[in-house]
Amino acid sequence: DAPTLFNAHFINKYAEKGSGFEIEHYRQLHQWHLWQTKEKSNSRLPVDFQERCYDIFISEEPTVSKLQDDVVAQLLHIGLETKEEVLVGSGYRIDALVKVNGKTIGIEADGPSHFIGRSKSPSGSTILKRRQVSSIDGIELVSVPY
């Protein structure tokens, strides 16, 4: 049960630590906060700390791969209006957004780093992104694997 496991003591200890985190820890805390918000939990980060986590989460500059360029080129070729590297409300960036029959669809060009080893099994961070974007932002994601 999330409220029991991540109680006020846990949250206060994290908040007290303040700037002693690695960048990746702030990003993970933002993802945890998204989960807590989605679950309507009473366990929340203090607002200023939550905002810091969000700011760090969105601060990473997007990199566009050749695969992503190729996917976007094909979407444009078939006549779909495409927006690239879209920052959505949850803080995630979507490689491309298209509208199909009035519905917004997110397109993710998933290279090897989105999978476990040499398999086609998505990594934990890829699964989490798909779940959170779908449930929080209401955007269906379609993966175009390498």
PDB file of C-alpha atoms in Angstrom:
ATOM      1  CA  ASP A   1       0.000   0.000   0.000  1.00  0.00           C
ATOM      2  CA  ALA A   2       1.670   3.228  -1.176  1.00  0.00           C
ATOM      3  CA  PRO A   3       0.504   5.530   1.648  1.00  0.00           C
ATOM      4  CA  THR A   4       1.913   3.129   4.265  1.00  0.00           C
ATOM      5  CA  LEU A   5       5.190   2.423   2.506  1.00  0.00           C
ATOM      6  CA  PHE A   6       5.884   6.014   1.480  1.00  0.00           C
ATOM      7  CA  ASN A   7       4.609   7.864   4.526  1.00  0.00           C
ATOM      8  CA  ALA A   8       5.202  11.407   5.800  1.00  0.00           C
ATOM      9  CA  HIS A   9       8.457  10.351   7.488  1.00  0.00           C
ATOM     10  CA  PHE A  10       9.820   9.074   4.164  1.00  0.00           C
ATOM     11  CA  ILE A  11       8.798  12.234   2.329  1.00  0.00           C
ATOM     12  CA  ASN A  12      10.221  14.535   5.001  1.00  0.00           C
ATOM     13  CA  LYS A  13      13.579  12.709   4.960  1.00  0.00           C
ATOM     14  CA  TYR A  14      13.804  13.190   1.197  1.00  0.00           C
ATOM     15  CA  ALA A  15      12.805  16.827   1.438  1.00  0.00           C
ATOM     16  CA  GLU A  16      15.353  17.456   4.225  1.00  0.00           C
ATOM     17  CA  LYS A  17      18.134  16.110   2.060  1.00  0.00           C
ATOM     18  CA  GLY A  18      17.341  18.922  -0.379  1.00  0.00           C
ATOM     19  CA  SER A  19      20.136  19.375  -2.871  1.00  0.00           C
ATOM     20  CA  GLY A  20      22.012  16.193  -1.950  1.00  0.00           C
ATOM     21  CA  PHE A  21      20.504  14.153  -4.758  1.00  0.00           C
ATOM     22  CA  GLU A  22      21.888  13.009  -8.057  1.00  0.00           C
ATOM     23  CA  ILE A  23      19.956  14.372 -11.050  1.00  0.00           C
ATOM     24  CA  GLU A  24      18.498  10.934 -11.748  1.00  0.00           C
ATOM     25  CA  HIS A  25      17.036  10.798  -8.219  1.00  0.00           C
ATOM     26  CA  TYR A  26      15.045  13.992  -8.821  1.00  0.00           C
ATOM     27  CA  ARG A  27      13.708  12.492 -12.047  1.00  0.00           C
ATOM     28  CA  GLN A  28      12.679   9.311 -10.257  1.00  0.00           C
ATOM     29  CA  LEU A  29      10.980  11.306  -7.507  1.00  0.00           C
ATOM     30  CA  HIS A  30       9.013  13.174 -10.170  1.00  0.00           C
ATOM     31  CA  GLN A  31       7.866   9.843 -11.610  1.00  0.00           C
ATOM     32  CA  TRP A  32       6.924   8.698  -8.081  1.00  0.00           C
ATOM     33  CA  HIS A  33       4.976  11.925  -7.596  1.00  0.00           C
ATOM     34  CA  LEU A  34       3.087  11.284 -10.860  1.00  0.00           C
ATOM     35  CA  TRP A  35       2.175   7.820  -9.572  1.00  0.00           C
ATOM     36  CA  GLN A  36       1.000   9.212  -6.230  1.00  0.00           C
ATOM     37  CA  THR A  37      -1.084  11.858  -7.974  1.00  0.00           C
ATOM     38  CA  LYS A  38      -2.648   9.286 -10.299  1.00  0.00           C
ATOM     39  CA  GLU A  39      -3.483   7.028  -7.344  1.00  0.00           C
ATOM     40  CA  LYS A  40      -4.940  10.007  -5.428  1.00  0.00           C
ATOM     41  CA  SER A  41      -2.605   9.229  -2.550  1.00  0.00           C
ATOM     42  CA  ASN A  42      -2.147  11.557   0.394  1.00  0.00           C
ATOM     43  CA  SER A  43       1.622  10.979   0.140  1.00  0.00           C
ATOM     44  CA  ARG A  44       2.933  14.011  -1.681  1.00  0.00           C
ATOM     45  CA  LEU A  45       6.209  15.830  -1.924  1.00  0.00           C
ATOM     46  CA  PRO A  46       6.300  19.384  -0.556  1.00  0.00           C
ATOM     47  CA  VAL A  47       5.284  21.739  -3.390  1.00  0.00           C
ATOM     48  CA  ASP A  48       8.674  23.480  -3.735  1.00  0.00           C
ATOM     49  CA  PHE A  49      10.500  20.124  -3.798  1.00  0.00           C
ATOM     50  CA  GLN A  50       7.947  18.701  -6.248  1.00  0.00           C
ATOM     51  CA  GLU A  51       8.496  21.689  -8.555  1.00  0.00           C
ATOM     52  CA  ARG A  52      12.257  21.196  -8.367  1.00  0.00           C
ATOM     53  CA  CYS A  53      11.860  17.542  -9.345  1.00  0.00           C
ATOM     54  CA  TYR A  54       9.608  18.526 -12.273  1.00  0.00           C
ATOM     55  CA  ASP A  55      12.007  21.234 -13.464  1.00  0.00           C
ATOM     56  CA  ILE A  56      14.889  18.762 -13.447  1.00  0.00           C
ATOM     57  CA  PHE A  57      12.739  16.085 -15.112  1.00  0.00           C
ATOM     58  CA  ILE A  58      11.984  18.361 -18.078  1.00  0.00           C
ATOM     59  CA  SER A  59      15.455  19.947 -18.253  1.00  0.00           C
ATOM     60  CA  GLU A  60      17.134  17.227 -20.278  1.00  0.00           C
ATOM     61  CA  GLU A  61      17.574  18.412 -23.841  1.00  0.00           C
ATOM     62  CA  PRO A  62      15.898  16.043 -26.298  1.00  0.00           C
ATOM     63  CA  THR A  63      18.061  14.231 -28.795  1.00  0.00           C
ATOM     64  CA  VAL A  64      16.627  13.278 -32.151  1.00  0.00           C
ATOM     65  CA  SER A  65      17.849  10.002 -33.613  1.00  0.00           C
ATOM     66  CA  LYS A  66      18.071   9.045 -37.251  1.00  0.00           C
ATOM     67  CA  LEU A  67      15.266   6.546 -36.588  1.00  0.00           C
ATOM     68  CA  GLN A  68      13.077   9.355 -35.271  1.00  0.00           C
ATOM     69  CA  ASP A  69      13.897  11.527 -38.302  1.00  0.00           C
ATOM     70  CA  ASP A  70      13.002   8.622 -40.595  1.00  0.00           C
ATOM     71  CA  VAL A  71       9.719   7.916 -38.767  1.00  0.00           C
ATOM     72  CA  VAL A  72       8.682  11.580 -38.853  1.00  0.00           C
ATOM     73  CA  ALA A  73       9.575  11.794 -42.556  1.00  0.00           C
ATOM     74  CA  GLN A  74       7.285   8.831 -43.273  1.00  0.00           C
ATOM     75  CA  LEU A  75       4.455  10.334 -41.209  1.00  0.00           C
ATOM     76  CA  LEU A  76       4.748  13.553 -43.190  1.00  0.00           C
ATOM     77  CA  HIS A  77       4.987  11.590 -46.450  1.00  0.00           C
ATOM     78  CA  ILE A  78       1.616   9.944 -45.804  1.00  0.00           C
ATOM     79  CA  GLY A  79       0.082  13.342 -45.066  1.00  0.00           C
ATOM     80  CA  LEU A  80      -0.067  13.414 -41.277  1.00  0.00           C
ATOM     81  CA  GLU A  81       0.556  16.760 -39.615  1.00  0.00           C
ATOM     82  CA  THR A  82       3.314  16.036 -37.115  1.00  0.00           C
ATOM     83  CA  LYS A  83       4.555  17.888 -34.050  1.00  0.00           C
ATOM     84  CA  GLU A  84       7.966  16.761 -32.835  1.00  0.00           C
ATOM     85  CA  GLU A  85       9.464  16.563 -29.343  1.00  0.00           C
ATOM     86  CA  VAL A  86       6.260  17.616 -27.619  1.00  0.00           C
ATOM     87  CA  LEU A  87       6.430  18.261 -23.880  1.00  0.00           C
ATOM     88  CA  VAL A  88       3.199  16.956 -22.328  1.00  0.00           C
ATOM     89  CA  GLY A  89       1.683  17.836 -18.957  1.00  0.00           C
ATOM     90  CA  SER A  90       3.298  14.943 -17.093  1.00  0.00           C
ATOM     91  CA  GLY A  91       6.724  16.240 -18.085  1.00  0.00           C
ATOM     92  CA  TYR A  92       7.522  13.519 -20.595  1.00  0.00           C
ATOM     93  CA  ARG A  93       8.534  14.355 -24.153  1.00  0.00           C
ATOM     94  CA  ILE A  94       6.854  12.537 -27.011  1.00  0.00           C
ATOM     95  CA  ASP A  95       8.893  12.003 -30.184  1.00  0.00           C
ATOM     96  CA  ALA A  96       5.961  12.931 -32.407  1.00  0.00           C
ATOM     97  CA  LEU A  97       2.266  13.685 -32.051  1.00  0.00           C
ATOM     98  CA  VAL A  98      -0.201  13.153 -34.870  1.00  0.00           C
ATOM     99  CA  LYS A  99      -3.961  13.443 -35.157  1.00  0.00           C
ATOM    100  CA  VAL A 100      -5.800  10.528 -36.710  1.00  0.00           C
ATOM    101  CA  ASN A 101      -9.576  10.839 -37.099  1.00  0.00           C
ATOM    102  CA  GLY A 102      -9.564  13.563 -34.452  1.00  0.00           C
ATOM    103  CA  LYS A 103      -7.615  11.492 -31.919  1.00  0.00           C
ATOM    104  CA  THR A 104      -4.135  12.522 -30.768  1.00  0.00           C
ATOM    105  CA  ILE A 105      -1.630   9.673 -31.003  1.00  0.00           C
ATOM    106  CA  GLY A 106       1.920   9.760 -29.678  1.00  0.00           C
ATOM    107  CA  ILE A 107       4.601   8.112 -31.780  1.00  0.00           C
ATOM    108  CA  GLU A 108       7.770   6.883 -30.091  1.00  0.00           C
ATOM    109  CA  ALA A 109      10.754   5.893 -32.245  1.00  0.00           C
ATOM    110  CA  ASP A 110      12.240   3.308 -29.883  1.00  0.00           C
ATOM    111  CA  GLY A 111      15.892   2.549 -30.475  1.00  0.00           C
ATOM    112  CA  PRO A 112      17.936  -0.158 -28.710  1.00  0.00           C
ATOM    113  CA  SER A 113      18.145   1.750 -25.400  1.00  0.00           C
ATOM    114  CA  HIS A 114      14.382   1.314 -24.974  1.00  0.00           C
ATOM    115  CA  PHE A 115      14.738  -2.462 -24.778  1.00  0.00           C
ATOM    116  CA  ILE A 116      16.343  -4.997 -22.447  1.00  0.00           C
ATOM    117  CA  GLY A 117      19.598  -6.198 -23.936  1.00  0.00           C
ATOM    118  CA  ARG A 118      19.139  -7.330 -27.506  1.00  0.00           C
ATOM    119  CA  SER A 119      15.548  -8.376 -26.940  1.00  0.00           C
ATOM    120  CA  LYS A 120      12.373  -6.676 -28.041  1.00  0.00           C
ATOM    121  CA  SER A 121      11.177  -6.520 -24.409  1.00  0.00           C
ATOM    122  CA  PRO A 122      10.795  -2.870 -23.379  1.00  0.00           C
ATOM    123  CA  SER A 123      12.920  -1.568 -20.508  1.00  0.00           C
ATOM    124  CA  GLY A 124      11.354  -0.562 -17.200  1.00  0.00           C
ATOM    125  CA  SER A 125      11.669   3.150 -17.937  1.00  0.00           C
ATOM    126  CA  THR A 126      10.000   2.679 -21.327  1.00  0.00           C
ATOM    127  CA  ILE A 127       7.112   0.748 -19.756  1.00  0.00           C
ATOM    128  CA  LEU A 128       6.718   3.409 -17.061  1.00  0.00           C
ATOM    129  CA  LYS A 129       6.659   6.223 -19.627  1.00  0.00           C
ATOM    130  CA  ARG A 130       4.011   4.419 -21.679  1.00  0.00           C
ATOM    131  CA  ARG A 131       1.834   3.848 -18.610  1.00  0.00           C
ATOM    132  CA  GLN A 132       2.181   7.360 -17.232  1.00  0.00           C
ATOM    133  CA  VAL A 133       1.634   9.187 -20.528  1.00  0.00           C
ATOM    134  CA  SER A 134      -1.405   7.053 -21.288  1.00  0.00           C
ATOM    135  CA  SER A 135      -3.013   7.333 -17.853  1.00  0.00           C
ATOM    136  CA  ILE A 136      -2.025  10.911 -16.927  1.00  0.00           C
ATOM    137  CA  ASP A 137      -1.901  12.728 -20.257  1.00  0.00           C
ATOM    138  CA  GLY A 138      -4.532  10.578 -21.977  1.00  0.00           C
ATOM    139  CA  ILE A 139      -2.332  10.042 -25.026  1.00  0.00           C
ATOM    140  CA  GLU A 140      -2.066   6.615 -26.597  1.00  0.00           C
ATOM    141  CA  LEU A 141       1.542   5.841 -27.489  1.00  0.00           C
ATOM    142  CA  VAL A 142       2.544   3.769 -30.485  1.00  0.00           C
ATOM    143  CA  SER A 143       6.054   2.356 -30.513  1.00  0.00           C
ATOM    144  CA  VAL A 144       8.054   2.129 -33.729  1.00  0.00           C
ATOM    145  CA  PRO A 145      10.915  -0.213 -32.738  1.00  0.00           C
ATOM    146  CA  TYR A 146      14.302  -0.224 -34.416  1.00  0.00           C
TER     147      TYR A 146
END
